[in-house]
PDB file of C-alpha atoms in Angstrom:
ATOM      1  CA  MET A  33     110.330 159.128 -30.806  1.00  0.00           C
ATOM      2  CA  ARG A  34     111.073 162.247 -32.824  1.00  0.00           C
ATOM      3  CA  ARG A  35     108.386 164.837 -33.352  1.00  0.00           C
ATOM      4  CA  TRP A  36     110.214 167.047 -35.817  1.00  0.00           C
ATOM      5  CA  GLY A  37     113.124 167.175 -38.223  1.00  0.00           C
ATOM      6  CA  SER A  38     114.681 170.094 -40.053  1.00  0.00           C
ATOM      7  CA  ALA A  39     117.150 170.656 -42.861  1.00  0.00           C
ATOM      8  CA  ILE A  40     118.840 173.513 -44.691  1.00  0.00           C
ATOM      9  CA  VAL A  41     120.061 173.204 -48.279  1.00  0.00           C
ATOM     10  CA  GLY A  42     122.325 175.916 -49.655  1.00  0.00           C
ATOM     11  CA  HIS A  43     121.930 176.686 -53.348  1.00  0.00           C
ATOM     12  CA  ALA A  44     123.826 179.966 -53.829  1.00  0.00           C
ATOM     13  CA  GLY A  45     126.390 179.700 -56.600  1.00  0.00           C
ATOM     14  CA  LEU A  46     125.259 176.263 -57.780  1.00  0.00           C
ATOM     15  CA  GLY A  47     124.644 175.664 -61.461  1.00  0.00           C
ATOM     16  CA  GLY A  48     121.657 173.335 -61.341  1.00  0.00           C
ATOM     17  CA  PRO A  49     119.741 170.566 -59.571  1.00  0.00           C
ATOM     18  CA  ARG A  50     122.523 167.998 -60.068  1.00  0.00           C
ATOM     19  CA  ASP A  51     124.841 170.236 -58.040  1.00  0.00           C
ATOM     20  CA  LEU A  52     122.358 170.118 -55.136  1.00  0.00           C
ATOM     21  CA  VAL A  53     122.547 166.346 -54.811  1.00  0.00           C
ATOM     22  CA  ALA A  54     126.357 166.267 -54.724  1.00  0.00           C
ATOM     23  CA  GLY A  55     127.072 163.263 -56.902  1.00  0.00           C
ATOM     24  CA  MET A  56     123.928 161.276 -56.115  1.00  0.00           C
ATOM     25  CA  PRO A  57     121.813 160.373 -59.164  1.00  0.00           C
ATOM     26  CA  LEU A  58     119.140 163.036 -59.655  1.00  0.00           C
ATOM     27  CA  GLU A  59     116.815 160.334 -61.040  1.00  0.00           C
ATOM     28  CA  VAL A  60     117.069 158.399 -57.768  1.00  0.00           C
ATOM     29  CA  VAL A  61     116.853 161.335 -55.334  1.00  0.00           C
ATOM     30  CA  PHE A  62     113.798 162.916 -57.008  1.00  0.00           C
ATOM     31  CA  THR A  63     110.813 160.850 -58.138  1.00  0.00           C
ATOM     32  CA  ARG A  64     109.593 161.142 -61.713  1.00  0.00           C
ATOM     33  CA  ALA A  65     106.640 163.251 -60.548  1.00  0.00           C
ATOM     34  CA  GLU A  66     108.982 165.595 -58.663  1.00  0.00           C
ATOM     35  CA  ARG A  67     111.266 165.979 -61.676  1.00  0.00           C
ATOM     36  CA  VAL A  68     108.319 166.731 -63.965  1.00  0.00           C
ATOM     37  CA  ARG A  69     106.898 169.234 -61.471  1.00  0.00           C
ATOM     38  CA  SER A  70     110.288 170.891 -60.890  1.00  0.00           C
ATOM     39  CA  GLY A  71     111.359 171.089 -64.541  1.00  0.00           C
ATOM     40  CA  GLY A  72     111.825 174.726 -65.479  1.00  0.00           C
ATOM     41  CA  ARG A  73     111.544 175.843 -61.864  1.00  0.00           C
ATOM     42  CA  THR A  74     114.168 177.830 -60.037  1.00  0.00           C
ATOM     43  CA  LEU A  75     116.999 176.167 -58.168  1.00  0.00           C
ATOM     44  CA  GLN A  76     115.367 177.568 -55.024  1.00  0.00           C
ATOM     45  CA  ARG A  77     112.388 175.244 -55.566  1.00  0.00           C
ATOM     46  CA  TRP A  78     114.608 172.192 -56.121  1.00  0.00           C
ATOM     47  CA  ALA A  79     116.533 173.084 -52.943  1.00  0.00           C
ATOM     48  CA  GLY A  80     113.294 173.456 -50.983  1.00  0.00           C
ATOM     49  CA  ARG A  81     112.068 170.044 -52.096  1.00  0.00           C
ATOM     50  CA  LEU A  82     115.432 168.475 -51.182  1.00  0.00           C
ATOM     51  CA  ALA A  83     115.400 170.185 -47.761  1.00  0.00           C
ATOM     52  CA  ALA A  84     111.882 168.828 -47.138  1.00  0.00           C
ATOM     53  CA  LYS A  85     113.000 165.292 -48.016  1.00  0.00           C
ATOM     54  CA  ARG A  86     115.968 165.555 -45.647  1.00  0.00           C
ATOM     55  CA  ALA A  87     113.762 166.979 -42.875  1.00  0.00           C
ATOM     56  CA  VAL A  88     111.342 164.048 -43.202  1.00  0.00           C
ATOM     57  CA  LEU A  89     114.201 161.545 -43.026  1.00  0.00           C
ATOM     58  CA  ARG A  90     115.589 163.283 -39.927  1.00  0.00           C
ATOM     59  CA  LEU A  91     112.126 163.104 -38.378  1.00  0.00           C
ATOM     60  CA  LEU A  92     112.143 159.367 -39.063  1.00  0.00           C
ATOM     61  CA  GLY A  93     115.741 158.992 -37.796  1.00  0.00           C
ATOM     62  CA  LEU A  94     117.004 157.689 -41.149  1.00  0.00           C
ATOM     63  CA  PRO A  95     120.082 158.602 -43.214  1.00  0.00           C
ATOM     64  CA  ALA A  96     119.637 160.892 -46.219  1.00  0.00           C
ATOM     65  CA  ASP A  97     121.197 158.674 -48.862  1.00  0.00           C
ATOM     66  CA  ALA A  98     119.967 158.688 -52.471  1.00  0.00           C
ATOM     67  CA  GLU A  99     117.655 155.693 -52.058  1.00  0.00           C
ATOM     68  CA  ARG A 100     115.951 157.043 -48.930  1.00  0.00           C
ATOM     69  CA  LEU A 101     115.640 160.547 -50.398  1.00  0.00           C
ATOM     70  CA  GLY A 102     113.899 158.997 -53.398  1.00  0.00           C
ATOM     71  CA  GLN A 103     111.403 157.275 -51.102  1.00  0.00           C
ATOM     72  CA  VAL A 104     110.146 160.632 -49.810  1.00  0.00           C
ATOM     73  CA  GLU A 105     108.030 162.430 -52.390  1.00  0.00           C
ATOM     74  CA  ILE A 106     107.273 166.114 -51.875  1.00  0.00           C
ATOM     75  CA  LEU A 107     104.631 167.594 -54.164  1.00  0.00           C
ATOM     76  CA  PRO A 108     102.172 170.479 -53.845  1.00  0.00           C
ATOM     77  CA  LEU A 109      98.701 169.564 -52.644  1.00  0.00           C
ATOM     78  CA  PRO A 110      95.861 171.714 -53.964  1.00  0.00           C
ATOM     79  CA  THR A 111      93.600 172.873 -51.173  1.00  0.00           C
ATOM     80  CA  PRO A 112      89.791 172.703 -51.367  1.00  0.00           C
ATOM     81  CA  ALA A 113      89.781 176.471 -51.950  1.00  0.00           C
ATOM     82  CA  CYS A 114      91.876 175.955 -55.098  1.00  0.00           C
ATOM     83  CA  ALA A 115      89.737 173.159 -56.523  1.00  0.00           C
ATOM     84  CA  ALA A 116      87.477 175.596 -58.377  1.00  0.00           C
ATOM     85  CA  GLY A 117      90.181 177.039 -60.612  1.00  0.00           C
ATOM     86  CA  ALA A 118      93.579 176.355 -62.103  1.00  0.00           C
ATOM     87  CA  ALA A 119      95.223 179.331 -60.414  1.00  0.00           C
ATOM     88  CA  CYS A 120      95.609 179.559 -56.667  1.00  0.00           C
ATOM     89  CA  ARG A 121      96.648 182.881 -55.192  1.00  0.00           C
ATOM     90  CA  ASP A 122      97.826 181.303 -51.952  1.00  0.00           C
ATOM     91  CA  GLY A 123      99.960 178.579 -53.507  1.00  0.00           C
ATOM     92  CA  HIS A 124      99.682 174.951 -52.555  1.00  0.00           C
ATOM     93  CA  PRO A 125     101.108 173.508 -49.360  1.00  0.00           C
ATOM     94  CA  PRO A 126     103.650 170.707 -49.803  1.00  0.00           C
ATOM     95  CA  SER A 127     102.493 167.180 -49.127  1.00  0.00           C
ATOM     96  CA  VAL A 128     104.534 164.139 -48.169  1.00  0.00           C
ATOM     97  CA  ARG A 129     104.154 160.682 -49.658  1.00  0.00           C
ATOM     98  CA  LEU A 130     106.317 157.848 -48.364  1.00  0.00           C
ATOM     99  CA  LEU A 131     107.344 155.136 -50.822  1.00  0.00           C
ATOM    100  CA  GLY A 132     109.176 151.805 -50.705  1.00  0.00           C
ATOM    101  CA  ASP A 133     109.683 150.502 -47.191  1.00  0.00           C
ATOM    102  CA  LEU A 134     109.305 153.900 -45.495  1.00  0.00           C
ATOM    103  CA  PRO A 135     105.580 153.551 -44.704  1.00  0.00           C
ATOM    104  CA  ALA A 136     106.313 150.373 -42.714  1.00  0.00           C
ATOM    105  CA  LEU A 137     109.286 151.966 -40.937  1.00  0.00           C
ATOM    106  CA  ALA A 138     107.275 155.087 -40.113  1.00  0.00           C
ATOM    107  CA  ALA A 139     104.220 153.150 -38.867  1.00  0.00           C
ATOM    108  CA  SER A 140     105.675 152.718 -35.377  1.00  0.00           C
ATOM    109  CA  VAL A 141     104.530 156.235 -34.486  1.00  0.00           C
ATOM    110  CA  PRO A 142     101.022 157.105 -35.715  1.00  0.00           C
ATOM    111  CA  GLY A 143     100.219 160.504 -37.144  1.00  0.00           C
ATOM    112  CA  TRP A 144     100.590 162.661 -40.216  1.00  0.00           C
ATOM    113  CA  ILE A 145     103.856 164.040 -41.495  1.00  0.00           C
ATOM    114  CA  ARG A 146     103.594 167.640 -42.586  1.00  0.00           C
ATOM    115  CA  VAL A 147     106.308 169.863 -44.016  1.00  0.00           C
ATOM    116  CA  SER A 148     106.856 173.560 -44.283  1.00  0.00           C
ATOM    117  CA  VAL A 149     109.419 175.014 -46.694  1.00  0.00           C
ATOM    118  CA  SER A 150     110.932 178.491 -46.876  1.00  0.00           C
ATOM    119  CA  HIS A 151     113.456 179.985 -49.318  1.00  0.00           C
ATOM    120  CA  THR A 152     115.961 182.822 -49.487  1.00  0.00           C
ATOM    121  CA  ASP A 153     118.363 183.751 -52.266  1.00  0.00           C
ATOM    122  CA  LEU A 154     121.019 181.596 -50.584  1.00  0.00           C
ATOM    123  CA  ARG A 155     119.320 178.588 -49.017  1.00  0.00           C
ATOM    124  CA  ALA A 156     116.120 176.660 -48.416  1.00  0.00           C
ATOM    125  CA  LEU A 157     114.875 175.562 -44.995  1.00  0.00           C
ATOM    126  CA  ALA A 158     112.331 172.830 -44.300  1.00  0.00           C
ATOM    127  CA  LEU A 159     110.676 171.619 -41.136  1.00  0.00           C
ATOM    128  CA  ALA A 160     108.885 168.262 -40.910  1.00  0.00           C
ATOM    129  CA  VAL A 161     106.549 167.567 -37.990  1.00  0.00           C
ATOM    130  CA  ARG A 162     104.324 164.726 -36.882  1.00  0.00           C
ATOM    131  CA  THR A 163     100.801 165.813 -36.078  1.00  0.00           C
ATOM    132  CA  PRO A 164      97.558 164.136 -35.173  1.00  0.00           C
ATOM    133  CA  ARG A 165      94.991 163.827 -37.925  1.00  0.00           C
ATOM    134  CA  LEU A 166      92.996 167.044 -38.296  1.00  0.00           C
ATOM    135  CA  PRO A 167      89.323 167.340 -39.337  1.00  0.00           C
ATOM    136  CA  GLU A 168      90.238 168.862 -42.705  1.00  0.00           C
ATOM    137  CA  ASP A 169      92.411 165.842 -43.525  1.00  0.00           C
ATOM    138  CA  GLY A 170      89.286 163.817 -44.302  1.00  0.00           C
ATOM    139  CA  SER A 171      88.344 166.117 -47.189  1.00  0.00           C
ATOM    140  CA  ARG A 172      91.707 166.119 -48.930  1.00  0.00           C
ATOM    141  CA  ALA A 173      92.173 164.966 -52.495  1.00  0.00           C
ATOM    142  CA  MET A 174      93.401 161.441 -53.302  1.00  0.00           C
ATOM    143  CA  ARG A 175      97.008 162.639 -53.262  1.00  0.00           C
ATOM    144  CA  THR A 176      97.068 163.345 -49.551  1.00  0.00           C
ATOM    145  CA  THR A 177      99.752 163.754 -46.976  1.00  0.00           C
ATOM    146  CA  ARG A 178     100.853 160.272 -46.002  1.00  0.00           C
ATOM    147  CA  LEU A 179      98.848 158.843 -43.144  1.00  0.00           C
ATOM    148  CA  ILE A 180     101.098 156.694 -41.004  1.00  0.00           C
ATOM    149  CA  GLU A 181      98.348 154.973 -38.983  1.00  0.00           C
ATOM    150  CA  GLY A 182      98.241 151.391 -40.183  1.00  0.00           C
ATOM    151  CA  GLY A 183     100.177 152.250 -43.354  1.00  0.00           C
ATOM    152  CA  GLY A 184      97.015 153.565 -45.068  1.00  0.00           C
ATOM    153  CA  ARG A 185      96.412 156.752 -46.962  1.00  0.00           C
TER     154      ARG A 185
END
């Protein structure tokens, strides 16, 4: 049983998001929602999202091929403090949603998968951890971090 996974994605000197995925189809690696959210963003942000996907797959002990990467969706999750307005000074923490057959594969170990992402001018680093459910998890919006217990959300 793994409790954490990490990944680093270098982006220095690359021309765009397609360069990050090294020949894999961008449309498979990133979900439609991720591509819409990342459009116009810096390469740093794309690299951070890719690092988070890889970290989650390492946590689950799975290979980071295009299909599996596309089954891990990383999107910002507005916090209750941000619900009152469109702008959030603190940013939004990334959330994880598992798609395809990943929820069933991940169900063997109950808990929440959380990710943390950091960037520099050269690379992005992500850490994925399994945690127990916290009290504030009950008040999250519909688009919540994927709950592994019983495959529910």
